[in-house]
Structures are given as structure tokens and as C-alpha cells.
Amino acid sequence: QVQLVESGGGLVQAGGSLRLSCAGSGYIFAIKDMAWYRQSPGKQRALVALVTSDGNTDYSDSVKGRFTISRDNAKNTVILQMNSLKPEDTAVYYCNAQIVINSDYRAYDFWGQGTQVTVSS
């Protein structure tokens, strides 16, 4: 059973920093793209940042220059370092990964359980 387990959310004042971590466990043959999404009340889940298997990254315009995504392939882990946080960053943050579970290299979509990030003004 493959799982993604997130940690690191919490409450922080505007201008502060938080570090989110997401670790994959279970039988994982390989991981392709890994990403962080977020969803705030009344809004659709939206992509925050993505990192490919070879380390290329992409960010939403709203977090460019403030957030950094990275991954540790040996540990099946993706990290989101969030700096200069703003109240509008408040949301539930979800880890996502495209995981290959056998040698056919077909990737399946997995999600973490979500972690709350609250930024106070």
C-alpha cells in the first residue's frame, strides 16, 4: 500500500516561514513528478509548485520568489520551503506524486492527507 504522509503545517505570522515535508512509503518502484497543491475554503485545489524527476521546477505566479520545492529521490520525499508568508497563503496544502509501482512504468496519482497552513496578519 503506497502512502504519502505530510508534516510541517501550522500557524505562523505574516512574513514568517514554514517547511512542509511529504514522504512516500510502501512499494514504490519510481516517482515521476512530485508537487504541492493548496485549497482554501470556497476555492478549487490549485497547483503551488512542481518538481520533475530530474529536478526541474515550476511555481504558481503567486508564490514565485517566496517558495522553494525540492526532492530527495533516495528518501521518496518532497519538501516545500515557504518564506515571506502572507495571509492569502492560508490553505490546506496537499502533496501529490506520480508513482510507479512496478516495471511497466505506468504512473498512478497519489495524494497526501493534507496539512493546514494558517498565516495570521
Short mmCIF file of C-alpha atoms in Angstrom, two decimals, residues 2-7 20-25 28 31 33-39 45-51 69-71 76-80 92-99 108-116:
data_model
loop_
_atom_site.label_atom_id
_atom_site.label_comp_id
_atom_site.label_asym_id
_atom_site.label_seq_id
_atom_site.Cartn_x
_atom_site.Cartn_y
_atom_site.Cartn_z
CA VAL A 2 1.57 3.26 -1.13
CA GLN A 3 1.02 6.29 1.07
CA LEU A 4 2.10 9.93 1.11
CA VAL A 5 2.40 11.38 4.61
CA GLU A 6 2.74 15.14 5.10
CA SER A 7 4.09 17.09 8.04
CA LEU A 20 6.33 21.22 4.60
CA SER A 21 7.55 17.69 4.09
CA CYS A 22 5.93 14.74 2.34
CA ALA A 23 7.31 11.22 2.40
CA GLY A 24 6.22 8.31 0.28
CA SER A 25 6.11 4.81 1.76
CA ILE A 28 7.49 2.38 -4.78
CA ILE A 31 8.38 8.54 -8.67
CA ASP A 33 6.57 14.39 -10.86
CA MET A 34 6.05 15.49 -7.26
CA ALA A 35 4.03 18.57 -6.38
CA TRP A 36 2.26 20.63 -3.77
CA TYR A 37 -1.28 21.88 -4.19
CA ARG A 38 -3.39 24.01 -1.90
CA GLN A 39 -7.06 24.58 -1.32
CA ARG A 45 -7.46 22.97 -5.35
CA ALA A 46 -4.62 24.68 -7.22
CA LEU A 47 -1.04 23.84 -8.07
CA VAL A 48 1.55 25.64 -5.94
CA ALA A 49 4.81 24.06 -7.08
CA LEU A 50 6.06 21.05 -9.00
CA VAL A 51 9.37 19.25 -9.34
CA ILE A 69 10.28 22.99 -3.83
CA SER A 70 12.89 20.26 -3.64
CA ARG A 71 13.00 16.48 -3.51
CA ASN A 76 10.95 9.47 -1.72
CA THR A 77 10.46 12.89 -0.14
CA VAL A 78 9.37 16.29 -1.41
CA ILE A 79 9.86 19.50 0.57
CA LEU A 80 8.18 22.87 0.27
CA VAL A 92 -4.81 23.17 3.29
CA TYR A 93 -1.70 22.01 1.46
CA TYR A 94 -1.68 18.64 -0.29
CA CYS A 95 1.27 16.62 -1.51
CA ASN A 96 0.88 14.89 -4.86
CA ALA A 97 3.08 12.35 -6.61
CA GLN A 98 3.02 10.34 -9.81
CA ILE A 99 4.18 6.96 -8.52
CA TYR A 108 -0.51 6.42 -10.66
CA ASP A 109 -1.70 9.59 -8.96
CA PHE A 110 -1.35 9.64 -5.16
CA TRP A 111 -2.30 12.34 -2.66
CA GLY A 112 -1.39 13.08 0.92
CA GLN A 113 -3.99 13.71 3.58
CA GLY A 114 -3.45 17.47 3.65
CA THR A 115 -1.87 19.77 6.22
CA GLN A 116 -3.28 23.11 7.37
#
